[in-house]
Amino acid sequence: MKKTTTIVSLLFAIMLMTSNVFAGNIDTLQNNFEESEDIYIELSEPILSKARQYVDGLMNAHFDQVFAYSNEGFMLCLYETLYEDSDKYLNEGKVVSSEGEQIPFWDPHQERMLRIDRLVKDGYIMEDELTIEIDRKVIASILYRIYKDKIPFKGSVDYPDTEDIALRWAGEVGLPTFAVNTGLKINPEDSIKSDENFSLLYYPNDYLKIITYAYLMFPNPYSGNYVDLEFIKEDVNDIKAEKVKELITLTRKEVMKPRLGDFRRDVLNNENIGTIVDSYQKTKSHETLKKIYQILKDSFNLFEYQDNIGYLSYKFSVCK
């Protein structure tokens, strides 16, 4: 029995490897794109450049090496991805007189506090989250509060170590470090921060990768619009600028779909595709299998390991 299991596992691995080769490289490229820290270093620059101006040089706190690892740094970066009326909101009624002229009032500390206060006022940040460690559960909860109306939770993935909706939503929409295959542990209490000895410019915090992903892939919670990608003018980590834009546009569509979670629920017992599934189970036709694969690809945001016809063939062989 053990020998048979080993042979089946080996055959499955071979099927996955060969099917990935012939499926085209767009999906593999997309996965590498979403997971690459180098890509997010460059794509996060519009967020960082705004957040830095209220910190750099203040009390010798250099944003990239010190402040970025604080809760306040996380919240400043988050703020810059959300509010399109920031200048008007922050400057309204805040002027001082200087030699007869009215000029905007500007105080770096107060500017930071106004931004964080707004996040709290809008219900995105809870009071206790201002000081507790930003672990995986906290950041999932914050982003779920912000984006749940634009990208609702679909309940398509399950993790054995949590029933928390925000964490399951984070895996469902593919947040970096959260895109855990359904059925595996998502480790909600793990720290979200990387090694503090590294500069954020070269080794970004996980939270910055996550915020940048949400900024690029999700519609703005207020306007419903996606961020304009025209700021991407140069190649990113050896990927052509136009290809980067194409991959972001593709991912925006994918995150709106549910995941393929339970094979029996989503495929074998799916009434919408019952006829074609029954046909394949009777005939084992490769053409029918390809049609099922395309239906699933159109309907679900597939995890990388699922996104090939070899996986589908294997699941049909072991799930009766």
mmCIF file of C-alpha atoms in Angstrom:
data_model
loop_
_atom_site.group_PDB
_atom_site.id
_atom_site.type_symbol
_atom_site.label_atom_id
_atom_site.label_comp_id
_atom_site.label_asym_id
_atom_site.label_seq_id
_atom_site.Cartn_x
_atom_site.Cartn_y
_atom_site.Cartn_z
ATOM 1 C CA MET A 1 0.000 0.000 0.000
ATOM 2 C CA LYS A 2 2.819 2.403 0.918
ATOM 3 C CA LYS A 3 4.586 1.671 -2.400
ATOM 4 C CA THR A 4 1.374 2.402 -4.354
ATOM 5 C CA THR A 5 0.915 5.722 -2.532
ATOM 6 C CA THR A 6 4.490 6.711 -3.348
ATOM 7 C CA ILE A 7 4.012 5.925 -7.042
ATOM 8 C CA VAL A 8 0.769 7.950 -7.188
ATOM 9 C CA SER A 9 2.468 10.920 -5.500
ATOM 10 C CA LEU A 10 5.381 10.729 -7.925
ATOM 11 C CA LEU A 11 3.067 10.592 -10.931
ATOM 12 C CA PHE A 12 1.178 13.602 -9.609
ATOM 13 C CA ALA A 13 4.393 15.597 -9.244
ATOM 14 C CA ILE A 14 5.392 14.742 -12.813
ATOM 15 C CA MET A 15 1.964 15.755 -14.124
ATOM 16 C CA LEU A 16 2.214 19.128 -12.362
ATOM 17 C CA MET A 17 5.685 19.845 -13.694
ATOM 18 C CA THR A 18 4.851 18.948 -17.290
ATOM 19 C CA SER A 19 1.498 20.712 -17.291
ATOM 20 C CA ASN A 20 3.085 23.947 -16.033
ATOM 21 C CA VAL A 21 5.532 23.857 -18.925
ATOM 22 C CA PHE A 22 2.810 23.686 -21.553
ATOM 23 C CA ALA A 23 0.218 25.904 -19.856
ATOM 24 C CA GLY A 24 2.068 29.087 -20.857
ATOM 25 C CA ASN A 25 4.093 31.268 -18.525
ATOM 26 C CA ILE A 26 1.565 33.995 -17.727
ATOM 27 C CA ASP A 27 0.344 32.305 -14.521
ATOM 28 C CA THR A 28 3.829 31.438 -13.296
ATOM 29 C CA LEU A 29 4.927 34.980 -14.039
ATOM 30 C CA GLN A 30 1.924 36.352 -12.179
ATOM 31 C CA ASN A 31 2.718 34.235 -9.131
ATOM 32 C CA ASN A 32 6.368 35.319 -9.151
ATOM 33 C CA PHE A 33 5.232 38.905 -9.611
ATOM 34 C CA GLU A 34 2.933 38.779 -6.584
ATOM 35 C CA GLU A 35 5.499 37.134 -4.317
ATOM 36 C CA SER A 36 8.652 39.050 -5.281
ATOM 37 C CA GLU A 37 9.969 41.495 -2.692
ATOM 38 C CA ASP A 38 12.103 43.217 -5.330
ATOM 39 C CA ILE A 39 9.007 44.132 -7.338
ATOM 40 C CA TYR A 40 7.291 45.618 -4.312
ATOM 41 C CA ILE A 41 10.334 47.689 -3.430
ATOM 42 C CA GLU A 42 9.878 49.616 -6.655
ATOM 43 C CA LEU A 43 6.093 49.655 -6.772
ATOM 44 C CA SER A 44 5.795 50.929 -3.190
ATOM 45 C CA GLU A 45 7.779 54.085 -3.878
ATOM 46 C CA PRO A 46 4.714 56.352 -4.437
ATOM 47 C CA ILE A 47 3.459 55.344 -0.979
ATOM 48 C CA LEU A 48 6.823 55.709 0.745
ATOM 49 C CA SER A 49 7.648 59.071 -0.797
ATOM 50 C CA LYS A 50 4.520 60.582 0.739
ATOM 51 C CA ALA A 51 4.857 58.892 4.122
ATOM 52 C CA ARG A 52 8.545 59.838 4.475
ATOM 53 C CA GLN A 53 8.009 63.586 4.300
ATOM 54 C CA TYR A 54 6.483 63.688 7.784
ATOM 55 C CA VAL A 55 9.284 61.728 9.422
ATOM 56 C CA ASP A 56 12.692 62.086 7.737
ATOM 57 C CA GLY A 57 15.107 64.106 9.807
ATOM 58 C CA LEU A 58 12.674 64.465 12.727
ATOM 59 C CA MET A 59 14.493 63.775 16.017
ATOM 60 C CA ASN A 60 17.085 61.752 14.055
ATOM 61 C CA ALA A 61 14.455 59.156 13.156
ATOM 62 C CA HIS A 62 15.224 57.906 9.671
ATOM 63 C CA PHE A 63 12.020 56.490 8.189
ATOM 64 C CA ASP A 64 13.497 53.552 6.306
ATOM 65 C CA GLN A 65 15.550 52.138 9.177
ATOM 66 C CA VAL A 66 13.624 53.071 12.306
ATOM 67 C CA PHE A 67 10.208 54.605 11.859
ATOM 68 C CA ALA A 68 9.007 52.140 9.233
ATOM 69 C CA TYR A 69 9.093 49.376 11.815
ATOM 70 C CA SER A 70 6.706 51.173 14.168
ATOM 71 C CA ASN A 71 2.910 51.060 14.251
ATOM 72 C CA GLU A 72 2.900 54.728 13.328
ATOM 73 C CA GLY A 73 4.999 54.073 10.232
ATOM 74 C CA PHE A 74 2.644 51.294 9.156
ATOM 75 C CA MET A 75 -0.350 53.581 9.594
ATOM 76 C CA LEU A 76 1.225 56.457 7.671
ATOM 77 C CA CYS A 77 1.877 54.143 4.727
ATOM 78 C CA LEU A 78 -1.656 52.776 4.952
ATOM 79 C CA TYR A 79 -3.120 56.289 5.063
ATOM 80 C CA GLU A 80 -1.400 57.303 1.841
ATOM 81 C CA THR A 81 -3.123 54.481 -0.065
ATOM 82 C CA LEU A 82 -6.665 55.433 0.932
ATOM 83 C CA TYR A 83 -7.488 59.118 0.913
ATOM 84 C CA GLU A 84 -7.745 61.083 -2.299
ATOM 85 C CA ASP A 85 -8.813 64.283 -0.483
ATOM 86 C CA SER A 86 -5.938 64.259 1.985
ATOM 87 C CA ASP A 87 -4.595 67.771 1.323
ATOM 88 C CA LYS A 88 -8.029 69.367 1.607
ATOM 89 C CA TYR A 89 -8.885 67.424 4.758
ATOM 90 C CA LEU A 90 -5.618 68.208 6.529
ATOM 91 C CA ASN A 91 -5.364 71.885 5.572
ATOM 92 C CA GLU A 92 -8.968 72.963 6.008
ATOM 93 C CA GLY A 93 -9.043 75.747 8.587
ATOM 94 C CA LYS A 94 -5.403 75.264 9.508
ATOM 95 C CA VAL A 95 -3.679 78.558 8.639
ATOM 96 C CA VAL A 96 -1.445 80.968 10.490
ATOM 97 C CA SER A 97 -0.617 84.575 9.773
ATOM 98 C CA SER A 98 2.865 85.447 8.524
ATOM 99 C CA GLU A 99 3.530 89.105 7.758
ATOM 100 C CA GLY A 100 -0.058 89.641 6.713
ATOM 101 C CA GLU A 101 -0.267 86.506 4.550
ATOM 102 C CA GLN A 102 -2.315 83.430 5.269
ATOM 103 C CA ILE A 103 -0.165 80.311 4.909
ATOM 104 C CA PRO A 104 -0.979 76.649 5.625
ATOM 105 C CA PHE A 105 -0.187 75.500 9.149
ATOM 106 C CA TRP A 106 2.349 72.685 9.090
ATOM 107 C CA ASP A 107 3.704 70.681 11.976
ATOM 108 C CA PRO A 108 5.159 67.209 11.219
ATOM 109 C CA HIS A 109 3.968 65.637 14.470
ATOM 110 C CA GLN A 110 0.475 67.058 14.166
ATOM 111 C CA GLU A 111 0.320 66.048 10.507
ATOM 112 C CA ARG A 112 1.071 62.452 11.501
ATOM 113 C CA MET A 113 -1.463 62.476 14.312
ATOM 114 C CA LEU A 114 -4.179 63.912 12.057
ATOM 115 C CA ARG A 115 -3.662 61.054 9.620
ATOM 116 C CA ILE A 116 -3.799 58.372 12.292
ATOM 117 C CA ASP A 117 -6.794 60.032 13.971
ATOM 118 C CA ARG A 118 -8.641 59.917 10.674
ATOM 119 C CA LEU A 119 -7.995 56.180 10.315
ATOM 120 C CA VAL A 120 -9.422 55.675 13.816
ATOM 121 C CA LYS A 121 -12.361 58.008 13.203
ATOM 122 C CA ASP A 122 -13.293 56.143 10.024
ATOM 123 C CA GLY A 123 -13.280 52.838 11.901
ATOM 124 C CA TYR A 124 -10.307 51.331 10.064
ATOM 125 C CA ILE A 125 -7.977 51.273 13.077
ATOM 126 C CA MET A 126 -9.119 50.325 16.575
ATOM 127 C CA GLU A 127 -7.702 52.254 19.526
ATOM 128 C CA ASP A 128 -5.808 49.259 20.896
ATOM 129 C CA GLU A 129 -4.156 48.683 17.509
ATOM 130 C CA LEU A 130 -2.243 51.939 17.878
ATOM 131 C CA THR A 131 0.164 50.235 20.272
ATOM 132 C CA ILE A 132 -0.099 46.433 19.975
ATOM 133 C CA GLU A 133 2.209 44.445 17.705
ATOM 134 C CA ILE A 134 1.081 44.400 14.085
ATOM 135 C CA ASP A 135 0.803 40.646 13.628
ATOM 136 C CA ARG A 136 -0.932 38.804 10.814
ATOM 137 C CA LYS A 137 -4.338 38.844 12.482
ATOM 138 C CA VAL A 138 -4.193 42.596 13.116
ATOM 139 C CA ILE A 139 -3.252 43.558 9.576
ATOM 140 C CA ALA A 140 -5.850 41.179 8.103
ATOM 141 C CA SER A 141 -8.510 42.710 10.354
ATOM 142 C CA ILE A 142 -7.566 46.258 9.368
ATOM 143 C CA LEU A 143 -7.563 45.589 5.630
ATOM 144 C CA TYR A 144 -10.792 43.598 5.852
ATOM 145 C CA ARG A 145 -12.515 46.545 7.529
ATOM 146 C CA ILE A 146 -11.290 48.815 4.759
ATOM 147 C CA TYR A 147 -12.043 46.702 1.698
ATOM 148 C CA LYS A 148 -14.835 44.284 2.670
ATOM 149 C CA ASP A 149 -17.531 46.376 0.959
ATOM 150 C CA LYS A 150 -15.584 46.392 -2.321
ATOM 151 C CA ILE A 151 -14.342 42.793 -2.121
ATOM 152 C CA PRO A 152 -16.725 40.806 0.115
ATOM 153 C CA PHE A 153 -15.699 37.595 1.861
ATOM 154 C CA LYS A 154 -16.844 34.578 -0.159
ATOM 155 C CA GLY A 155 -16.084 31.804 2.322
ATOM 156 C CA SER A 156 -14.183 29.802 -0.266
ATOM 157 C CA VAL A 157 -11.112 28.833 1.792
ATOM 158 C CA ASP A 158 -10.705 27.131 5.165
ATOM 159 C CA TYR A 159 -7.707 26.974 7.487
ATOM 160 C CA PRO A 160 -7.465 24.514 10.399
ATOM 161 C CA ASP A 161 -5.894 27.056 12.779
ATOM 162 C CA THR A 162 -8.505 29.829 12.480
ATOM 163 C CA GLU A 163 -12.145 30.546 11.760
ATOM 164 C CA ASP A 164 -11.502 34.290 11.715
ATOM 165 C CA ILE A 165 -13.245 35.813 8.692
ATOM 166 C CA ALA A 166 -10.636 38.549 8.177
ATOM 167 C CA LEU A 167 -7.795 36.007 8.027
ATOM 168 C CA ARG A 168 -9.702 33.730 5.668
ATOM 169 C CA TRP A 169 -10.552 36.766 3.508
ATOM 170 C CA ALA A 170 -6.848 37.708 3.417
ATOM 171 C CA GLY A 171 -5.990 34.267 2.036
ATOM 172 C CA GLU A 172 -8.924 34.385 -0.338
ATOM 173 C CA VAL A 173 -7.869 37.680 -1.954
ATOM 174 C CA GLY A 174 -4.211 36.652 -2.124
ATOM 175 C CA LEU A 175 -2.527 39.153 0.184
ATOM 176 C CA PRO A 176 1.246 38.473 0.127
ATOM 177 C CA THR A 177 2.230 36.058 2.938
ATOM 178 C CA PHE A 178 -1.485 35.167 3.379
ATOM 179 C CA ALA A 179 -2.102 33.330 0.085
ATOM 180 C CA VAL A 180 -1.962 29.965 1.827
ATOM 181 C CA ASN A 181 -3.416 26.934 0.066
ATOM 182 C CA THR A 182 -6.775 26.001 1.511
ATOM 183 C CA GLY A 183 -6.509 23.337 4.208
ATOM 184 C CA LEU A 184 -3.080 24.472 5.412
ATOM 185 C CA LYS A 185 -2.257 26.599 8.457
ATOM 186 C CA ILE A 186 -2.252 30.370 7.993
ATOM 187 C CA ASN A 187 -0.393 31.055 11.305
ATOM 188 C CA PRO A 188 -2.382 34.109 12.432
ATOM 189 C CA GLU A 189 -0.155 35.048 15.371
ATOM 190 C CA ASP A 190 3.113 35.233 13.433
ATOM 191 C CA SER A 191 4.809 38.621 13.378
ATOM 192 C CA ILE A 192 4.284 40.626 10.204
ATOM 193 C CA LYS A 193 7.625 42.414 10.499
ATOM 194 C CA SER A 194 10.889 41.490 8.822
ATOM 195 C CA ASP A 195 14.419 41.807 10.186
ATOM 196 C CA GLU A 196 14.755 45.306 11.648
ATOM 197 C CA ASN A 197 18.449 45.433 10.763
ATOM 198 C CA PHE A 198 17.628 45.858 7.083
ATOM 199 C CA SER A 199 16.663 49.083 5.375
ATOM 200 C CA LEU A 200 13.108 49.191 4.096
ATOM 201 C CA LEU A 201 14.490 50.464 0.812
ATOM 202 C CA TYR A 202 16.149 47.137 0.122
ATOM 203 C CA TYR A 203 14.313 44.581 2.254
ATOM 204 C CA PRO A 204 10.727 45.802 2.659
ATOM 205 C CA ASN A 205 8.608 44.830 5.620
ATOM 206 C CA ASP A 206 5.944 42.291 4.923
ATOM 207 C CA TYR A 207 3.366 44.907 5.858
ATOM 208 C CA LEU A 208 4.594 47.228 3.116
ATOM 209 C CA LYS A 209 4.308 44.439 0.540
ATOM 210 C CA ILE A 210 0.776 43.769 1.751
ATOM 211 C CA ILE A 211 -0.253 47.441 1.694
ATOM 212 C CA THR A 212 1.239 47.918 -1.774
ATOM 213 C CA TYR A 213 -0.607 44.852 -3.058
ATOM 214 C CA ALA A 214 -3.911 46.203 -1.724
ATOM 215 C CA TYR A 215 -3.141 49.672 -3.116
ATOM 216 C CA LEU A 216 -2.534 48.299 -6.611
ATOM 217 C CA MET A 217 -5.028 45.439 -6.784
ATOM 218 C CA PHE A 218 -8.103 46.632 -4.858
ATOM 219 C CA PRO A 219 -10.552 49.431 -5.726
ATOM 220 C CA ASN A 220 -10.341 52.508 -3.522
ATOM 221 C CA PRO A 221 -12.837 52.119 -0.640
ATOM 222 C CA TYR A 222 -14.247 55.613 -1.243
ATOM 223 C CA SER A 223 -14.268 56.220 -4.987
ATOM 224 C CA GLY A 224 -14.349 52.608 -6.133
ATOM 225 C CA ASN A 225 -11.636 53.457 -8.660
ATOM 226 C CA TYR A 226 -8.360 51.628 -9.144
ATOM 227 C CA VAL A 227 -5.084 53.494 -8.860
ATOM 228 C CA ASP A 228 -3.786 54.788 -12.194
ATOM 229 C CA LEU A 229 -0.839 52.652 -13.310
ATOM 230 C CA GLU A 230 0.786 55.351 -15.432
ATOM 231 C CA PHE A 231 3.387 55.875 -12.707
ATOM 232 C CA ILE A 232 4.908 52.546 -13.818
ATOM 233 C CA LYS A 233 7.142 53.799 -16.613
ATOM 234 C CA GLU A 234 10.202 51.573 -16.290
ATOM 235 C CA ASP A 235 10.837 47.833 -16.127
ATOM 236 C CA VAL A 236 10.309 46.280 -12.709
ATOM 237 C CA ASN A 237 12.654 43.472 -11.678
ATOM 238 C CA ASP A 238 13.352 42.609 -15.337
ATOM 239 C CA ILE A 239 9.644 42.566 -16.205
ATOM 240 C CA LYS A 240 8.675 45.070 -18.877
ATOM 241 C CA ALA A 241 6.567 47.975 -17.615
ATOM 242 C CA GLU A 242 3.666 47.104 -19.907
ATOM 243 C CA LYS A 243 3.730 43.487 -18.708
ATOM 244 C CA VAL A 244 3.652 44.673 -15.079
ATOM 245 C CA LYS A 245 0.548 46.727 -15.841
ATOM 246 C CA GLU A 246 -1.006 43.746 -17.606
ATOM 247 C CA LEU A 247 -0.350 41.487 -14.607
ATOM 248 C CA ILE A 248 -1.830 44.001 -12.167
ATOM 249 C CA THR A 249 -4.932 44.339 -14.341
ATOM 250 C CA LEU A 250 -5.247 40.541 -14.491
ATOM 251 C CA THR A 251 -4.860 40.214 -10.721
ATOM 252 C CA ARG A 252 -7.549 42.838 -10.146
ATOM 253 C CA LYS A 253 -10.013 40.585 -11.957
ATOM 254 C CA GLU A 254 -8.831 37.434 -10.214
ATOM 255 C CA VAL A 255 -9.227 38.732 -6.646
ATOM 256 C CA MET A 256 -12.922 39.322 -7.280
ATOM 257 C CA LYS A 257 -13.446 35.574 -7.764
ATOM 258 C CA PRO A 258 -13.789 32.922 -5.049
ATOM 259 C CA ARG A 259 -11.009 30.391 -4.549
ATOM 260 C CA LEU A 260 -11.296 26.767 -5.558
ATOM 261 C CA GLY A 261 -11.436 25.482 -2.001
ATOM 262 C CA ASP A 262 -13.046 22.078 -1.563
ATOM 263 C CA PHE A 263 -12.867 19.969 -4.745
ATOM 264 C CA ARG A 264 -15.992 17.980 -3.987
ATOM 265 C CA ARG A 265 -18.009 21.085 -3.172
ATOM 266 C CA ASP A 266 -16.699 23.282 -5.984
ATOM 267 C CA VAL A 267 -16.353 20.691 -8.760
ATOM 268 C CA LEU A 268 -17.915 17.274 -8.154
ATOM 269 C CA ASN A 269 -21.079 18.615 -6.494
ATOM 270 C CA ASN A 270 -21.276 21.895 -8.393
ATOM 271 C CA GLU A 271 -24.720 21.891 -10.013
ATOM 272 C CA ASN A 272 -23.657 24.504 -12.571
ATOM 273 C CA ILE A 273 -21.153 22.138 -14.173
ATOM 274 C CA GLY A 274 -22.704 18.815 -13.221
ATOM 275 C CA THR A 275 -23.430 17.731 -16.793
ATOM 276 C CA ILE A 276 -19.901 18.203 -18.111
ATOM 277 C CA VAL A 277 -18.369 16.705 -14.949
ATOM 278 C CA ASP A 278 -20.556 13.609 -15.336
ATOM 279 C CA SER A 279 -19.526 13.398 -18.991
ATOM 280 C CA TYR A 280 -15.827 13.457 -18.103
ATOM 281 C CA GLN A 281 -16.197 10.854 -15.374
ATOM 282 C CA LYS A 282 -17.809 8.488 -17.873
ATOM 283 C CA THR A 283 -15.551 9.102 -20.878
ATOM 284 C CA LYS A 284 -12.254 10.410 -19.388
ATOM 285 C CA SER A 285 -12.046 12.573 -22.510
ATOM 286 C CA HIS A 286 -9.050 14.925 -22.488
ATOM 287 C CA GLU A 287 -11.030 17.493 -24.494
ATOM 288 C CA THR A 288 -13.795 17.450 -21.885
ATOM 289 C CA LEU A 289 -11.201 17.824 -19.123
ATOM 290 C CA LYS A 290 -9.772 20.879 -20.897
ATOM 291 C CA LYS A 291 -13.254 22.433 -21.021
ATOM 292 C CA ILE A 292 -13.742 21.828 -17.299
ATOM 293 C CA TYR A 293 -10.344 23.369 -16.592
ATOM 294 C CA GLN A 294 -11.281 26.482 -18.572
ATOM 295 C CA ILE A 295 -14.623 26.766 -16.750
ATOM 296 C CA LEU A 296 -12.866 26.564 -13.392
ATOM 297 C CA LYS A 297 -10.213 29.053 -14.468
ATOM 298 C CA ASP A 298 -12.926 31.500 -15.518
ATOM 299 C CA SER A 299 -14.914 30.987 -12.307
ATOM 300 C CA PHE A 300 -12.244 30.737 -9.603
ATOM 301 C CA ASN A 301 -9.060 32.507 -8.582
ATOM 302 C CA LEU A 302 -6.907 29.384 -8.691
ATOM 303 C CA PHE A 303 -3.932 28.863 -6.425
ATOM 304 C CA GLU A 304 -0.772 28.267 -8.432
ATOM 305 C CA TYR A 305 -0.705 24.538 -7.672
ATOM 306 C CA GLN A 306 -4.274 24.228 -8.991
ATOM 307 C CA ASP A 307 -3.739 26.189 -12.187
ATOM 308 C CA ASN A 308 -2.940 23.355 -14.564
ATOM 309 C CA ILE A 309 -4.786 20.485 -16.164
ATOM 310 C CA GLY A 310 -2.544 17.891 -14.490
ATOM 311 C CA TYR A 311 -3.845 18.893 -11.062
ATOM 312 C CA LEU A 312 -7.421 18.587 -12.282
ATOM 313 C CA SER A 313 -6.804 15.131 -13.721
ATOM 314 C CA TYR A 314 -5.197 13.997 -10.470
ATOM 315 C CA LYS A 315 -8.082 15.287 -8.329
ATOM 316 C CA PHE A 316 -10.626 13.473 -10.472
ATOM 317 C CA SER A 317 -8.611 10.265 -10.037
ATOM 318 C CA VAL A 318 -8.563 10.428 -6.227
ATOM 319 C CA CYS A 319 -11.905 12.100 -5.441
ATOM 320 C CA LYS A 320 -14.895 9.874 -6.152
#
